[in-house]
Amino acid sequence: MQSVLTDSLEKVLGETAPRPAELIGGAHASGFLGEVLSVQVALRLDEGSPGAIRVHLGGPLAARAQVHAVRRVPVSAPAPENADEHYLTTTPGEYPDLLEPLRDDSVQLTPGIWESLWIDVTGTEEADAGEHPLTITLSTVALSDGTGEQVLAEHTAQLHLHPHRLPALSLTNTHWFHADSLSTYYDVEVFSERHWELIEAFLASARAMDVNSVLTPTWTPPLDTAEGHTRPFVQLIGIREHDGAYAFDFSRLDRWLGICRTLGFTGIEVAHLFTQWGAQHTPAIQVETADGLEHRFGWHVAATSPEYRRLLETLIPALRAHLDQHWDGEVLWHISDEPHQNQLEQYQSAKNQVSDLLEGVRVVDALSSFEFAEQGVVDTPIVATNHVGPFLEAGRQPWVYYCVSQGRDVANRFIAQPSVRNRVLGRQLFAFDAPGFLHWGYNFWWAQFSLHPIDPFEDTCAGGPFFGGDAFAVYPGPDGTPWLSLRHRVFAQAMADHRALTWLAELTDRPSAKALIDEGGTLTYSSFSYDVGEHLRSRHAVDEKILAALSR
């Protein structure tokens, strides 16, 4: 058997031995209390071996560790046709992404190819601080014929935990949460007790990625849904009409807010008020009447419908007042998503339906046309990272997002991309002082346009049109347990980088902090180093300067 200790930014593709981990400041991984430190052990079992191995951890932090097997998943669309040279592959195949937690200390691997074990260590107590070895011993599994265990390899990862905690993330980080994915995949009734348990578990997994704002289905979000098609209703607000007047039940919303508050979310996004791609129609909204539950609004109702305006005249003030009383965090509102230049008039018409009702709130929408934004149609534009140049040149510091369309040169989280391309976002957001980041797919387990559900273990490309990993960062594990991805863990590291840089800027000054990541003045949203060692050494330098500033 061959084995190598490597770092968390390596993707073990199977064909060749991975890059060994570098000792930086005497540690293979370092960080602050509460920060997840991750290393990998890559191994190649000999052809013909049973494939089962046992994993034993030793050292002061062994009890703080969780071991995962890094599993390959099918990727039918790894990259765009005009992919840049930095993709790991552009060929469909099976590639590492899924982190399957070990339920005991044994794991089944595939002989003859390189695979890896991912090890997370989280020190939370002051006693956990310091330099600690973590020994990782790999051995055979005892066989029924009496053959005992045999040690195959042993590695020691040097870990260093600083005796301080990073401050909370200073920007808004939202990855849209799809409650209907949970009810559909696990086949449970919407807002049944089991659904609520799943919602809480997966919201907790989002917090583990430092997501701090959550798309809240006040009504079923009108997103990624084919015209004329309806996703499962996940409407938190009960709406009833009696004698021509609307009344509202916020009890389910309050339960949602309570979960968010307990988990540490600091913001919510109210579901979009109009449909995606032009704001031409109303969201799918159910209304209780004397004759039963009615699908009153949706694709069959125009955005400028007087009846919809009549509902909103009552609903928006009631919702605003309720949130003022029951939610202390940030509240973001949306008109529509991704309007284009030729949809300006329609978007404005939809916005006019609600402008007076939204006076004084923050409205944010994905919008990449600088000319469109200059007309003031969107209060707070969220700009695609490959279109952000004109905004920066104009002296703006916009929110940014990326999705399937940001496939060349800029940071992203596709499975076929190197992990450093995921992690670099943290330093980019800091360097350009972005107030927020948005991604559309935390757990979108549907085919494109939500035409049918997919099994994310078998389809990572939303039926084919999205590049692998775009639509979700978490997998639906058995018994309702979130199974994370490599990309989930690396994105959390990116946010930890941002938190450390922000802290250093507060302790010293912003130019000094930026100088540690600006790569000689060349760091932009579309230009950055792919040198893993440089990235890890830079983070180490940031931490060292934080510690020095704290010791003064």
mmCIF file with all atom_site columns, C-alpha atoms in Angstrom, residues 338-420:
data_model
loop_
_atom_site.group_PDB
_atom_site.id
_atom_site.type_symbol
_atom_site.label_atom_id
_atom_site.label_alt_id
_atom_site.label_comp_id
_atom_site.label_asym_id
_atom_site.label_entity_id
_atom_site.label_seq_id
_atom_site.pdbx_PDB_ins_code
_atom_site.Cartn_x
_atom_site.Cartn_y
_atom_site.Cartn_z
_atom_site.occupancy
_atom_site.B_iso_or_equiv
_atom_site.pdbx_formal_charge
_atom_site.auth_seq_id
_atom_site.auth_comp_id
_atom_site.auth_asym_id
_atom_site.auth_atom_id
_atom_site.pdbx_PDB_model_num
ATOM 1  C CA . GLU A 1 338 ? -31.471 38.073 -12.706 1.00 0.00 ? 338 GLU A CA 1
ATOM 2  C CA . PRO A 1 339 ? -33.421 40.650 -14.737 1.00 0.00 ? 339 PRO A CA 1
ATOM 3  C CA . HIS A 1 340 ? -31.755 41.516 -18.043 1.00 0.00 ? 340 HIS A CA 1
ATOM 4  C CA . GLN A 1 341 ? -31.579 44.788 -19.931 1.00 0.00 ? 341 GLN A CA 1
ATOM 5  C CA . ASN A 1 342 ? -34.497 43.911 -22.211 1.00 0.00 ? 342 ASN A CA 1
ATOM 6  C CA . GLN A 1 343 ? -36.652 43.289 -19.127 1.00 0.00 ? 343 GLN A CA 1
ATOM 7  C CA . LEU A 1 344 ? -36.109 46.713 -17.598 1.00 0.00 ? 344 LEU A CA 1
ATOM 8  C CA . GLU A 1 345 ? -39.623 47.982 -18.244 1.00 0.00 ? 345 GLU A CA 1
ATOM 9  C CA . GLN A 1 346 ? -41.280 44.848 -16.856 1.00 0.00 ? 346 GLN A CA 1
ATOM 10 C CA . TYR A 1 347 ? -39.013 44.768 -13.800 1.00 0.00 ? 347 TYR A CA 1
ATOM 11 C CA . GLN A 1 348 ? -39.802 48.415 -13.096 1.00 0.00 ? 348 GLN A CA 1
ATOM 12 C CA . SER A 1 349 ? -43.528 47.741 -13.451 1.00 0.00 ? 349 SER A CA 1
ATOM 13 C CA . ALA A 1 350 ? -43.315 44.939 -10.927 1.00 0.00 ? 350 ALA A CA 1
ATOM 14 C CA . LYS A 1 351 ? -41.266 47.047 -8.560  1.00 0.00 ? 351 LYS A CA 1
ATOM 15 C CA . ASN A 1 352 ? -43.822 49.839 -8.821  1.00 0.00 ? 352 ASN A CA 1
ATOM 16 C CA . GLN A 1 353 ? -46.382 47.405 -7.416  1.00 0.00 ? 353 GLN A CA 1
ATOM 17 C CA . VAL A 1 354 ? -44.530 47.343 -4.108  1.00 0.00 ? 354 VAL A CA 1
ATOM 18 C CA . SER A 1 355 ? -42.194 50.354 -3.912  1.00 0.00 ? 355 SER A CA 1
ATOM 19 C CA . ASP A 1 356 ? -44.349 52.243 -1.456  1.00 0.00 ? 356 ASP A CA 1
ATOM 20 C CA . LEU A 1 357 ? -44.809 49.107 0.656   1.00 0.00 ? 357 LEU A CA 1
ATOM 21 C CA . LEU A 1 358 ? -41.049 48.476 0.853   1.00 0.00 ? 358 LEU A CA 1
ATOM 22 C CA . GLU A 1 359 ? -40.006 51.991 1.780   1.00 0.00 ? 359 GLU A CA 1
ATOM 23 C CA . GLY A 1 360 ? -37.176 51.815 4.303   1.00 0.00 ? 360 GLY A CA 1
ATOM 24 C CA . VAL A 1 361 ? -36.203 48.154 3.746   1.00 0.00 ? 361 VAL A CA 1
ATOM 25 C CA . ARG A 1 362 ? -33.169 46.737 1.944   1.00 0.00 ? 362 ARG A CA 1
ATOM 26 C CA . VAL A 1 363 ? -33.971 45.262 -1.464  1.00 0.00 ? 363 VAL A CA 1
ATOM 27 C CA . VAL A 1 364 ? -31.246 43.141 -3.060  1.00 0.00 ? 364 VAL A CA 1
ATOM 28 C CA . ASP A 1 365 ? -31.355 41.394 -6.443  1.00 0.00 ? 365 ASP A CA 1
ATOM 29 C CA . ALA A 1 366 ? -28.874 39.650 -8.696  1.00 0.00 ? 366 ALA A CA 1
ATOM 30 C CA . LEU A 1 367 ? -28.069 42.086 -11.492 1.00 0.00 ? 367 LEU A CA 1
ATOM 31 C CA . SER A 1 368 ? -24.927 42.210 -13.617 1.00 0.00 ? 368 SER A CA 1
ATOM 32 C CA . SER A 1 369 ? -25.646 45.047 -16.065 1.00 0.00 ? 369 SER A CA 1
ATOM 33 C CA . PHE A 1 370 ? -23.880 48.193 -14.842 1.00 0.00 ? 370 PHE A CA 1
ATOM 34 C CA . GLU A 1 371 ? -26.038 50.353 -17.111 1.00 0.00 ? 371 GLU A CA 1
ATOM 35 C CA . PHE A 1 372 ? -29.150 48.782 -15.596 1.00 0.00 ? 372 PHE A CA 1
ATOM 36 C CA . ALA A 1 373 ? -27.856 49.374 -12.087 1.00 0.00 ? 373 ALA A CA 1
ATOM 37 C CA . GLU A 1 374 ? -26.935 52.990 -12.898 1.00 0.00 ? 374 GLU A CA 1
ATOM 38 C CA . GLN A 1 375 ? -30.600 53.687 -13.558 1.00 0.00 ? 375 GLN A CA 1
ATOM 39 C CA . GLY A 1 376 ? -31.321 52.903 -9.911  1.00 0.00 ? 376 GLY A CA 1
ATOM 40 C CA . VAL A 1 377 ? -33.809 50.155 -10.633 1.00 0.00 ? 377 VAL A CA 1
ATOM 41 C CA . VAL A 1 378 ? -32.250 47.811 -8.063  1.00 0.00 ? 378 VAL A CA 1
ATOM 42 C CA . ASP A 1 379 ? -31.446 49.288 -4.667  1.00 0.00 ? 379 ASP A CA 1
ATOM 43 C CA . THR A 1 380 ? -28.602 46.867 -3.922  1.00 0.00 ? 380 THR A CA 1
ATOM 44 C CA . PRO A 1 381 ? -27.367 44.973 -6.983  1.00 0.00 ? 381 PRO A CA 1
ATOM 45 C CA . ILE A 1 382 ? -25.674 41.604 -6.482  1.00 0.00 ? 382 ILE A CA 1
ATOM 46 C CA . VAL A 1 383 ? -23.176 41.352 -9.321  1.00 0.00 ? 383 VAL A CA 1
ATOM 47 C CA . ALA A 1 384 ? -21.754 38.266 -11.022 1.00 0.00 ? 384 ALA A CA 1
ATOM 48 C CA . THR A 1 385 ? -18.030 38.040 -10.357 1.00 0.00 ? 385 THR A CA 1
ATOM 49 C CA . ASN A 1 386 ? -17.241 38.060 -14.081 1.00 0.00 ? 386 ASN A CA 1
ATOM 50 C CA . HIS A 1 387 ? -19.154 41.336 -14.567 1.00 0.00 ? 387 HIS A CA 1
ATOM 51 C CA . VAL A 1 388 ? -17.975 43.226 -11.513 1.00 0.00 ? 388 VAL A CA 1
ATOM 52 C CA . GLY A 1 389 ? -15.261 45.316 -13.235 1.00 0.00 ? 389 GLY A CA 1
ATOM 53 C CA . PRO A 1 390 ? -17.379 48.367 -14.199 1.00 0.00 ? 390 PRO A CA 1
ATOM 54 C CA . PHE A 1 391 ? -18.827 48.539 -10.678 1.00 0.00 ? 391 PHE A CA 1
ATOM 55 C CA . LEU A 1 392 ? -15.360 48.545 -9.110  1.00 0.00 ? 392 LEU A CA 1
ATOM 56 C CA . GLU A 1 393 ? -14.097 51.111 -11.611 1.00 0.00 ? 393 GLU A CA 1
ATOM 57 C CA . ALA A 1 394 ? -16.991 53.352 -10.621 1.00 0.00 ? 394 ALA A CA 1
ATOM 58 C CA . GLY A 1 395 ? -15.920 53.157 -6.989  1.00 0.00 ? 395 GLY A CA 1
ATOM 59 C CA . ARG A 1 396 ? -18.648 50.777 -5.892  1.00 0.00 ? 396 ARG A CA 1
ATOM 60 C CA . GLN A 1 397 ? -18.168 47.862 -3.517  1.00 0.00 ? 397 GLN A CA 1
ATOM 61 C CA . PRO A 1 398 ? -20.985 45.557 -4.581  1.00 0.00 ? 398 PRO A CA 1
ATOM 62 C CA . TRP A 1 399 ? -22.345 42.316 -3.314  1.00 0.00 ? 399 TRP A CA 1
ATOM 63 C CA . VAL A 1 400 ? -21.236 39.513 -5.638  1.00 0.00 ? 400 VAL A CA 1
ATOM 64 C CA . TYR A 1 401 ? -22.409 36.081 -6.686  1.00 0.00 ? 401 TYR A CA 1
ATOM 65 C CA . TYR A 1 402 ? -21.339 33.232 -8.911  1.00 0.00 ? 402 TYR A CA 1
ATOM 66 C CA . CYS A 1 403 ? -23.216 30.309 -10.428 1.00 0.00 ? 403 CYS A CA 1
ATOM 67 C CA . VAL A 1 404 ? -23.045 28.119 -13.525 1.00 0.00 ? 404 VAL A CA 1
ATOM 68 C CA . SER A 1 405 ? -22.310 31.069 -15.829 1.00 0.00 ? 405 SER A CA 1
ATOM 69 C CA . GLN A 1 406 ? -19.113 32.018 -14.029 1.00 0.00 ? 406 GLN A CA 1
ATOM 70 C CA . GLY A 1 407 ? -17.057 29.189 -15.506 1.00 0.00 ? 407 GLY A CA 1
ATOM 71 C CA . ARG A 1 408 ? -13.961 30.994 -16.787 1.00 0.00 ? 408 ARG A CA 1
ATOM 72 C CA . ASP A 1 409 ? -11.163 32.600 -14.797 1.00 0.00 ? 409 ASP A CA 1
ATOM 73 C CA . VAL A 1 410 ? -13.175 33.538 -11.685 1.00 0.00 ? 410 VAL A CA 1
ATOM 74 C CA . ALA A 1 411 ? -13.557 31.660 -8.405  1.00 0.00 ? 411 ALA A CA 1
ATOM 75 C CA . ASN A 1 412 ? -16.203 28.950 -8.247  1.00 0.00 ? 412 ASN A CA 1
ATOM 76 C CA . ARG A 1 413 ? -16.938 25.638 -6.580  1.00 0.00 ? 413 ARG A CA 1
ATOM 77 C CA . PHE A 1 414 ? -17.384 23.159 -9.426  1.00 0.00 ? 414 PHE A CA 1
ATOM 78 C CA . ILE A 1 415 ? -16.260 19.615 -8.655  1.00 0.00 ? 415 ILE A CA 1
ATOM 79 C CA . ALA A 1 416 ? -13.838 19.669 -11.602 1.00 0.00 ? 416 ALA A CA 1
ATOM 80 C CA . GLN A 1 417 ? -12.026 22.745 -10.312 1.00 0.00 ? 417 GLN A CA 1
ATOM 81 C CA . PRO A 1 418 ? -9.111  22.759 -7.869  1.00 0.00 ? 418 PRO A CA 1
ATOM 82 C CA . SER A 1 419 ? -10.095 23.523 -4.292  1.00 0.00 ? 419 SER A CA 1
ATOM 83 C CA . VAL A 1 420 ? -7.954  26.661 -4.146  1.00 0.00 ? 420 VAL A CA 1
#
